[in-house]
Amino acid sequence: MADFQEEPHVNLLLTCWEEEEEMSSSMRYRDRRQQKEDAPIQFERAVTGLWIILMFVVFPLIVHDAYFDLLETKFKTFVVLTTAMFCVIVFWGIASGRAGNYIGKIKEKGFKNWFLSTFDITDRCMMVFIGIAGISTLTAYPYIKEAFFGNLGRSTGFELLLMYAMAFFIVSRYLNVQKYYFKIFLVVGDLICLLGITDYLNMDIMGFKKRMMAGEISMFASTIGNINTYTTYVAYVVALAGVLFILTRINSEEGKEGESIGNVIFYYISMVIGFIALAMGNSDNGYLTLLAFFGFVPFVAFKTRRGIRRYILTLATYFTGIEVINWINKANPTKVLGINGLYNVIANFKFLIPLTLILWVIGVILCVMDYKKNRQDENAKAIATKIWLVIVVIVAILGVAVVIYANANPEKAAAFGGLRDYLVFSDSWGTFRGYVWRMCLEEYAKYPILHKIFGTGPDTFVIYALKYRAEDMIAITGQKFDSVHNEYLQYLTTIGPIALIAYIGILVTTIKKGISFINEMKNEAVASYIVASAFLVLCYAVQATVNINLPISTPVMWIFMMMIAAANREKKVME
């Protein structure tokens, strides 16, 4: 009877043991499966991480024959590194079976559901951008070859655009964003800035200018080349280091949030080097970066007392740098290249020294007050950002009004002093950017409908400019333009309005994603770096209104967009 009563308990124990064993076996199977799935991911992360490092170290520093073949050297370096990454990832995907997993997911979810869940708005904008660029290339006859390679322009043909797209979809999927990527970029960026500073001081320590004509010496700097492209690269350093200095919290004694004071000092030093290099770059393009930087950073910086303090200190630091450069120029007028343009407007501002001193005093007082009251990291009142918004709107309205007035009354524009040349638009505005922009829009209006939709083909502006406007161009400007000197107009005329809208969509959605990380500052290790990357892209987008898209500096901007996309994708997975 006892045996009969105990039997159910024994069976129950056996059943539980069997179920536990089955669950344990199932878990071991899942663990082994997860390990098998993780192995390819780790490999792909390593490959994309290595590509980032090589692009941050080798790409900006590599030089072959001084400045004489710099564009070709940088272009080939980017293409080789990106093609190598693509081939390794594709081969590994096939060999590891990862490619089959994607096919399985498509069958499981259905193509529509898979597509919508896999590709976000930025991805779709990228697809439209590269797809339309491809159609534009095919419809560029009889210049299909030139549209593909960009060999008659600045090597920004479909081949380069395809490299951007390939790298974007690979890096945004597989990269595990690490802090040291950004620090590597800043270390190399500081070196590039310092080399540019020595060029301004006529030291030519690399010997790149020995074979150059006297009139060309001041037009090239560091390992980047033309001063407009050089200041674009320096702007990356300023934007990244500046935002990191303003936003980064120092480790507290109670916890490990934030970073060491050494890192914050490093960001500050990098920012200072960038400010000085930007001014010595002697290109007015850099001031658009400063306009975007000082104009938009407060919208995130003023959310905390720390951000307000450091923004004021950053502004004081910049003006101090201008004063230091002014002193160097006056003390050694024969040993420096000299600076023209907007720098002189700022340097000659009669209240610059008092303004700088006031900013330093306010910044130091805020630091002391917050330290004594232990409010270094407190949130600021919401009114701070609202006040800044009002200031920006008022300044923008006044700016537009001044421009309208100056152009309506050019004879009275002399009252604006050194700003006159920037306020009054004409063919000679911006070293004849006024002419080339006008010419671009006039020729676009004459295009047949096919070219109005898809453009003439990537990087083919020079072909049509010389074909239809060569005589006019040389008579007015005295030179031949192979680019519109405005990235957005360049895309409009070469790959059409649809691709242009898609490109702007990529920029806007990426910047929005990056800035959204401001809400993750306390929980996300790389949040401040992603926010800083967003401002780097924003500064580039503003400067692109007067600059050229080149495979010397533009690939770096694309890399930061890729890292923002990768971090955003990783954040969504964690959620």
XYZ file of C-alpha atoms in Angstrom:
575
model
C 0.000 0.000 0.000
C 2.894 2.307 0.924
C 4.635 1.532 -2.350
C 1.396 2.245 -4.176
C 1.094 5.647 -2.403
C 4.734 6.626 -2.995
C 4.717 5.798 -6.685
C 3.047 9.070 -7.805
C 5.681 11.041 -5.882
C 8.490 9.073 -7.467
C 6.976 9.543 -10.900
C 6.553 13.237 -10.189
C 10.208 13.547 -9.179
C 11.299 11.638 -12.264
C 9.111 13.820 -14.454
C 10.488 17.019 -12.881
C 14.043 15.737 -13.256
C 13.436 14.859 -16.898
C 11.842 18.257 -17.572
C 14.730 20.021 -15.835
C 17.242 17.974 -17.815
C 15.359 18.757 -21.015
C 15.301 22.481 -20.153
C 19.001 22.393 -19.264
C 19.771 20.627 -22.518
C 17.657 23.165 -24.396
C 19.458 26.046 -22.677
C 22.840 24.495 -23.479
C 21.736 24.163 -27.090
C 20.595 27.786 -27.170
C 23.857 28.898 -25.548
C 25.869 26.970 -28.149
C 23.669 28.402 -30.885
C 24.052 31.909 -29.448
C 27.826 31.450 -29.312
C 27.807 30.335 -32.943
C 25.716 33.375 -33.853
C 27.867 35.728 -31.741
C 31.133 34.557 -33.321
C 30.386 36.098 -36.726
C 29.097 39.264 -35.063
C 32.334 39.655 -33.090
C 34.331 39.177 -36.285
C 32.254 41.732 -38.167
C 32.616 44.182 -35.278
C 36.375 43.716 -35.366
C 36.515 44.314 -39.122
C 34.378 47.461 -39.012
C 36.289 48.719 -35.963
C 39.602 48.231 -37.774
C 38.224 50.104 -40.782
C 37.237 53.032 -38.533
C 40.722 53.175 -36.997
C 42.461 53.037 -40.387
C 40.181 55.768 -41.716
C 40.917 57.942 -38.689
C 44.687 57.368 -38.728
C 45.955 56.363 -42.170
C 43.460 58.196 -44.380
C 44.021 61.778 -43.121
C 47.802 61.418 -42.828
C 48.650 59.535 -46.016
C 50.520 61.569 -48.639
C 52.343 60.431 -51.787
C 53.733 63.380 -53.756
C 53.068 66.324 -51.457
C 50.009 68.257 -52.673
C 50.413 67.346 -56.335
C 48.414 64.101 -56.227
C 46.723 64.437 -52.844
C 43.157 64.071 -54.152
C 44.019 60.891 -56.043
C 45.943 59.461 -53.069
C 43.128 60.038 -50.564
C 40.513 58.770 -53.026
C 42.403 55.537 -53.706
C 43.031 55.003 -49.990
C 39.334 55.313 -49.181
C 38.292 53.057 -52.064
C 40.864 50.371 -51.200
C 40.020 50.327 -47.477
C 36.264 50.306 -48.095
C 36.411 47.663 -50.830
C 38.578 45.469 -48.595
C 36.083 45.787 -45.729
C 33.175 44.987 -48.055
C 34.887 41.888 -49.503
C 35.870 40.535 -46.078
C 32.366 41.052 -44.657
C 30.668 39.448 -47.670
C 33.054 36.468 -47.713
C 32.651 35.967 -43.965
C 28.885 36.258 -44.249
C 28.790 33.450 -46.804
C 31.356 31.261 -45.015
C 29.724 31.635 -41.587
C 26.193 31.079 -42.827
C 25.043 34.560 -41.849
C 23.874 35.248 -45.388
C 21.501 32.292 -45.128
C 20.058 33.686 -41.896
C 19.003 36.857 -43.699
C 17.221 34.847 -46.372
C 15.494 32.849 -43.634
C 14.319 36.021 -41.886
C 12.874 37.383 -45.128
C 10.924 34.158 -45.702
C 9.774 34.072 -42.080
C 8.542 37.684 -41.867
C 7.641 38.310 -45.468
C 9.570 40.848 -47.523
C 7.424 43.871 -46.611
C 7.520 43.272 -42.841
C 11.221 42.415 -42.986
C 12.017 45.565 -44.957
C 10.016 47.860 -42.673
C 11.527 46.357 -39.512
C 15.085 46.292 -40.873
C 15.486 49.661 -42.584
C 14.642 52.924 -40.837
C 14.016 56.314 -42.425
C 17.735 57.090 -42.771
C 18.361 53.753 -44.497
C 15.523 54.400 -46.924
C 16.818 57.878 -47.709
C 20.189 56.297 -48.416
C 18.597 53.769 -50.774
C 16.810 56.532 -52.671
C 19.999 58.616 -52.784
C 22.219 55.878 -54.185
C 19.453 54.483 -56.400
C 18.792 57.833 -58.083
C 22.548 58.434 -58.369
C 22.788 55.095 -60.194
C 19.994 56.051 -62.597
C 21.663 59.434 -63.079
C 24.877 57.658 -64.050
C 23.104 55.449 -66.593
C 21.315 58.443 -68.130
C 24.506 60.511 -68.347
C 25.222 59.352 -71.923
C 27.596 60.125 -73.580
C 29.421 60.732 -70.285
C 28.592 57.508 -68.432
C 32.249 56.681 -67.758
C 32.938 60.200 -66.482
C 29.828 60.066 -64.280
C 30.869 56.726 -62.799
C 34.487 57.602 -61.985
C 34.243 61.391 -61.659
C 37.603 61.558 -63.394
C 36.946 64.927 -65.051
C 35.747 66.499 -61.819
C 36.854 65.910 -58.219
C 36.590 62.078 -58.141
C 33.109 62.282 -56.612
C 31.409 60.163 -59.246
C 29.046 57.251 -58.671
C 31.958 55.040 -57.590
C 32.605 57.216 -54.541
C 28.894 57.544 -53.713
C 28.577 53.758 -53.927
C 31.482 53.415 -51.493
C 29.674 55.707 -49.043
C 26.512 53.602 -49.309
C 28.342 50.275 -48.935
C 30.255 51.475 -45.900
C 27.115 53.001 -44.379
C 25.064 49.803 -44.487
C 27.955 47.665 -43.207
C 29.192 49.923 -40.406
C 25.722 50.926 -39.202
C 24.852 47.221 -38.791
C 27.983 45.773 -37.261
C 30.065 48.460 -35.552
C 30.185 48.451 -31.771
C 30.866 52.125 -31.065
C 33.754 52.628 -28.637
C 35.027 55.768 -26.917
C 38.577 55.248 -28.089
C 37.546 55.707 -31.749
C 36.752 59.341 -30.990
C 39.922 59.852 -28.973
C 42.023 58.411 -31.796
C 40.332 60.817 -34.183
C 41.095 63.785 -31.922
C 44.751 62.813 -31.420
C 45.307 62.557 -35.180
C 43.171 65.654 -35.729
C 45.331 67.615 -33.286
C 48.428 66.548 -35.224
C 46.871 67.698 -38.497
C 45.951 71.037 -36.898
C 49.465 71.502 -35.497
C 50.989 70.794 -38.910
C 48.656 73.409 -40.371
C 49.703 75.904 -37.698
C 53.379 75.366 -38.583
C 52.495 75.972 -42.235
C 50.914 79.283 -41.243
C 54.157 80.158 -39.453
C 56.017 79.447 -42.733
C 57.977 76.574 -41.186
C 57.090 73.990 -43.889
C 58.459 71.194 -41.700
C 57.177 68.556 -44.148
C 58.811 70.235 -47.136
C 55.597 70.038 -49.157
C 55.835 73.619 -50.456
C 59.339 73.619 -51.890
C 58.115 72.979 -55.442
C 55.109 75.292 -55.244
C 54.787 78.727 -56.806
C 54.878 81.634 -54.381
C 51.227 82.489 -54.982
C 50.107 78.954 -54.075
C 51.961 78.522 -50.782
C 49.267 80.118 -48.634
C 46.514 78.069 -50.328
C 47.539 74.670 -48.926
C 48.026 73.337 -45.412
C 48.923 70.219 -43.426
C 48.260 66.803 -45.009
C 44.784 67.845 -46.186
C 45.603 70.275 -49.002
C 43.523 73.268 -50.090
C 42.709 75.586 -47.193
C 38.954 75.250 -47.766
C 39.202 71.472 -47.412
C 41.666 71.815 -44.539
C 39.308 74.056 -42.563
C 36.522 71.538 -43.179
C 38.645 68.892 -41.468
C 39.684 71.261 -38.682
C 35.996 72.043 -38.165
C 35.466 68.364 -37.308
C 38.026 68.686 -34.511
C 36.467 71.905 -33.211
C 32.924 70.509 -33.235
C 33.781 67.154 -31.659
C 36.228 68.407 -29.017
C 34.149 71.501 -28.253
C 30.900 69.639 -27.634
C 32.691 66.960 -25.597
C 34.298 69.632 -23.418
C 30.982 71.427 -22.894
C 28.857 68.332 -22.205
C 31.145 65.787 -20.538
C 30.626 65.297 -16.838
C 33.664 64.735 -14.605
C 33.631 61.601 -12.457
C 32.208 62.275 -9.012
C 33.520 60.767 -5.809
C 30.208 59.008 -5.242
C 29.977 57.249 -8.576
C 31.676 56.530 -11.860
C 29.405 58.485 -14.183
C 31.183 60.789 -16.571
C 34.896 60.806 -17.349
C 38.192 61.643 -15.720
C 39.298 65.242 -15.449
C 42.238 64.278 -17.680
C 39.875 63.463 -20.535
C 38.015 66.753 -20.127
C 41.332 68.645 -20.187
C 42.272 66.715 -23.344
C 39.025 67.797 -25.010
C 39.701 71.403 -24.005
C 43.247 71.341 -25.400
C 42.006 69.770 -28.651
C 39.358 72.472 -28.907
C 41.922 75.241 -28.377
C 44.223 73.768 -31.022
C 41.249 73.524 -33.371
C 40.195 77.140 -32.789
C 43.699 78.425 -33.554
C 44.119 76.164 -36.592
C 40.715 77.211 -37.933
C 41.638 80.906 -37.801
C 45.106 80.302 -39.250
C 43.535 78.251 -42.041
C 42.629 81.626 -43.573
C 39.360 80.407 -45.095
C 36.071 82.142 -44.381
C 34.324 78.767 -44.716
C 35.431 77.970 -41.181
C 33.329 80.794 -39.758
C 30.167 79.040 -40.905
C 31.289 76.181 -38.670
C 31.677 78.585 -35.761
C 28.263 80.084 -36.504
C 26.659 76.629 -36.358
C 28.712 75.595 -33.324
C 28.098 78.637 -31.141
C 24.556 79.063 -32.433
C 23.171 75.546 -31.959
C 25.204 73.952 -29.138
C 23.388 75.999 -26.427
C 20.147 74.159 -27.217
C 21.668 71.089 -25.553
C 24.347 72.732 -23.401
C 21.959 75.022 -21.540
C 20.034 72.074 -20.121
C 22.617 71.880 -17.295
C 24.543 74.426 -15.249
C 27.728 72.664 -16.323
C 26.852 73.249 -19.968
C 26.177 76.956 -19.419
C 29.472 77.455 -17.549
C 31.564 75.653 -20.109
C 29.862 77.287 -23.081
C 30.793 80.705 -21.687
C 34.361 79.494 -21.059
C 34.491 78.109 -24.608
C 33.412 81.453 -26.068
C 36.004 83.238 -23.915
C 38.647 80.761 -25.065
C 37.859 81.372 -28.736
C 38.141 85.151 -28.407
C 41.369 84.721 -26.436
C 42.725 82.610 -29.297
C 41.896 85.407 -31.745
C 43.815 87.862 -29.546
C 46.819 85.515 -29.338
C 46.917 85.125 -33.126
C 46.603 88.897 -33.496
C 49.591 89.351 -31.201
C 51.633 86.764 -33.160
C 50.805 88.481 -36.456
C 51.873 91.897 -35.147
C 55.021 90.576 -33.461
C 56.177 88.554 -36.488
C 54.593 90.121 -39.593
C 57.273 88.760 -41.957
C 57.227 85.218 -40.575
C 53.529 84.417 -40.929
C 51.250 84.030 -43.928
C 48.751 86.542 -42.584
C 44.970 86.292 -42.343
C 42.289 88.136 -44.255
C 38.498 88.120 -44.348
C 36.203 87.670 -41.368
C 39.131 87.140 -39.011
C 40.050 90.806 -39.395
C 36.456 91.837 -38.678
C 36.565 89.935 -35.376
C 40.171 90.808 -34.463
C 39.624 94.524 -35.108
C 36.420 94.716 -33.068
C 37.278 97.492 -30.599
C 35.437 95.900 -27.682
C 36.942 92.425 -28.184
C 39.330 92.549 -25.206
C 36.728 93.872 -22.715
C 34.192 91.332 -24.008
C 36.710 88.510 -23.603
C 37.568 89.572 -20.045
C 33.879 89.814 -19.112
C 33.245 86.289 -20.436
C 36.200 84.915 -18.440
C 35.004 86.643 -15.267
C 31.429 85.367 -15.681
C 32.647 81.849 -16.437
C 34.972 81.722 -13.426
C 32.339 83.194 -11.079
C 29.794 80.577 -12.172
C 32.361 77.815 -11.632
C 33.187 79.022 -8.110
C 29.543 79.568 -7.129
C 28.409 76.158 -8.371
C 31.377 74.410 -6.761
C 30.730 76.013 -3.360
C 27.038 75.126 -3.482
C 27.758 71.675 -4.967
C 25.580 72.423 -7.986
C 28.113 71.609 -10.696
C 25.887 69.041 -12.390
C 22.419 70.340 -11.606
C 19.922 70.769 -14.403
C 19.410 74.352 -15.504
C 15.986 75.952 -15.676
C 14.117 75.334 -18.938
C 13.916 79.087 -19.444
C 17.626 79.122 -20.400
C 17.119 77.333 -23.729
C 13.963 79.355 -24.410
C 15.859 82.609 -23.908
C 18.553 81.376 -26.275
C 15.914 80.488 -28.876
C 14.542 84.035 -28.670
C 18.070 85.441 -29.094
C 18.730 83.233 -32.143
C 15.415 84.199 -33.757
C 16.025 87.920 -33.172
C 19.585 87.710 -34.539
C 18.362 85.740 -37.572
C 15.629 88.296 -38.319
C 18.071 91.182 -37.940
C 20.584 89.365 -40.137
C 18.056 88.860 -42.925
C 16.950 92.487 -42.619
C 20.541 93.728 -42.879
C 21.209 91.565 -45.956
C 18.043 92.836 -47.660
C 18.907 96.439 -46.808
C 22.527 96.098 -47.982
C 21.498 94.601 -51.329
C 18.686 97.109 -51.842
C 21.054 99.995 -51.044
C 24.554 98.848 -52.105
C 25.818 102.448 -52.109
C 25.101 102.619 -48.360
C 26.572 99.188 -47.576
C 29.984 100.740 -46.924
C 28.621 101.654 -43.502
C 28.977 97.998 -42.527
C 32.751 98.162 -42.936
C 34.498 94.831 -43.464
C 31.171 93.003 -43.533
C 30.108 94.728 -46.757
C 31.683 92.117 -49.048
C 29.757 89.374 -47.240
C 26.403 91.164 -47.214
C 26.155 92.410 -50.804
C 25.660 89.624 -53.334
C 27.159 89.806 -56.818
C 29.016 87.599 -59.282
C 32.238 88.228 -57.354
C 30.700 87.286 -53.975
C 32.664 84.570 -52.153
C 35.538 84.480 -54.682
C 33.037 84.227 -57.545
C 30.732 81.728 -55.893
C 27.994 84.208 -56.724
C 28.674 83.717 -60.419
C 28.994 79.947 -60.386
C 25.777 79.540 -58.357
C 23.894 81.776 -60.772
C 25.354 79.955 -63.747
C 24.448 76.569 -62.227
C 20.789 77.505 -61.753
C 20.555 79.095 -65.202
C 21.908 75.971 -66.887
C 19.734 73.671 -64.769
C 16.668 75.581 -65.985
C 17.685 74.747 -69.577
C 18.116 70.994 -68.964
C 15.774 68.538 -70.723
C 13.208 66.923 -68.408
C 15.322 63.776 -67.910
C 18.264 65.793 -66.615
C 15.974 67.981 -64.534
C 14.840 64.833 -62.692
C 18.050 62.787 -62.554
C 20.738 65.406 -63.181
C 23.546 65.211 -65.711
C 25.407 62.474 -63.823
C 27.533 62.485 -60.651
C 30.417 64.967 -60.808
C 29.726 66.012 -64.408
C 29.146 69.708 -63.683
C 32.535 70.611 -65.146
C 31.653 69.010 -68.502
C 28.550 71.116 -69.040
C 30.048 74.241 -67.490
C 32.931 74.208 -69.968
C 30.712 73.093 -72.842
C 28.180 75.913 -72.535
C 29.708 78.648 -70.354
C 33.507 78.474 -70.755
C 33.901 81.825 -72.524
C 31.484 83.590 -70.205
C 33.075 81.996 -67.127
C 36.626 82.990 -68.004
C 35.597 86.521 -68.997
C 33.868 87.149 -65.642
C 35.948 85.110 -63.177
C 39.261 84.600 -64.952
C 39.189 80.886 -64.103
C 37.474 77.581 -64.880
C 35.170 76.123 -62.237
C 34.884 72.339 -62.025
C 32.477 72.453 -59.070
C 29.524 74.587 -57.966
C 31.189 75.258 -54.584
C 27.896 74.449 -52.901
C 27.279 70.778 -52.153
C 23.506 71.071 -52.387
C 23.503 72.881 -55.735
C 26.138 70.410 -56.943
C 23.833 67.489 -56.171
C 20.836 69.310 -57.659
C 22.510 69.783 -61.024
C 24.345 66.432 -61.167
C 21.959 63.877 -59.610
C 18.709 65.837 -59.428
C 16.216 67.109 -56.836
C 14.999 63.676 -55.662
C 18.520 62.579 -54.726
C 19.171 65.980 -53.145
C 16.073 65.669 -50.945
C 17.142 62.126 -49.997
C 20.626 63.392 -49.071
C 19.181 66.172 -46.930
C 16.958 63.497 -45.361
C 20.058 61.473 -44.450
C 21.655 64.514 -42.820
C 18.554 65.644 -40.922
C 17.524 62.211 -39.601
C 21.103 61.398 -38.588
C 21.524 64.683 -36.725
C 18.172 64.132 -35.004
C 19.197 60.614 -33.921
C 22.511 61.852 -32.577
C 21.082 64.746 -30.591
C 18.430 62.433 -29.091
C 21.260 60.777 -27.137
C 21.295 63.862 -24.892
C 18.561 62.065 -22.944
C 20.892 59.084 -22.392
C 23.819 61.049 -20.943
C 23.598 59.431 -17.495
C 23.021 55.878 -18.672
C 24.827 55.518 -21.985
C 28.638 55.332 -21.988
C 29.076 56.824 -25.460
C 26.108 59.226 -25.380
C 28.155 62.444 -25.218
C 30.284 61.232 -28.146
C 27.211 60.583 -30.261
C 25.754 64.009 -29.452
C 29.117 65.562 -30.368
C 29.112 63.584 -33.622
C 25.680 64.991 -34.455
C 27.018 68.530 -34.094
C 30.015 67.604 -36.240
C 27.608 66.556 -39.006
C 25.536 69.711 -38.440
C 28.606 71.938 -38.772
C 29.548 70.118 -41.975
C 26.019 70.544 -43.352
C 26.173 74.304 -42.755
C 29.656 74.675 -44.226
C 28.626 72.606 -47.265
C 26.597 75.588 -48.498
C 29.859 77.187 -49.686
C 32.176 74.222 -49.986
C 33.069 71.286 -52.226
C 32.292 67.630 -51.560
C 35.732 66.009 -51.818
C 37.060 62.506 -51.069
C 39.660 64.190 -48.845
C 37.404 65.384 -46.030
C 33.835 64.244 -46.789
C 34.425 60.505 -46.078
C 35.173 61.438 -42.469
C 31.782 63.129 -42.102
C 30.122 59.999 -43.503
C 31.967 57.894 -40.919
C 30.501 59.931 -38.077
C 27.041 59.502 -39.590
C 27.681 55.749 -39.704
C 28.696 55.713 -36.043
C 25.558 57.624 -35.069
C 23.453 55.087 -36.990
C 25.316 52.181 -35.364
C 24.875 53.603 -31.853
C 21.193 54.273 -32.489
C 20.651 50.721 -33.743
C 22.433 49.317 -30.685
C 20.292 51.478 -28.390
C 17.117 50.123 -29.986
C 18.318 46.543 -29.509
C 18.983 47.230 -25.817
C 15.490 48.681 -25.428
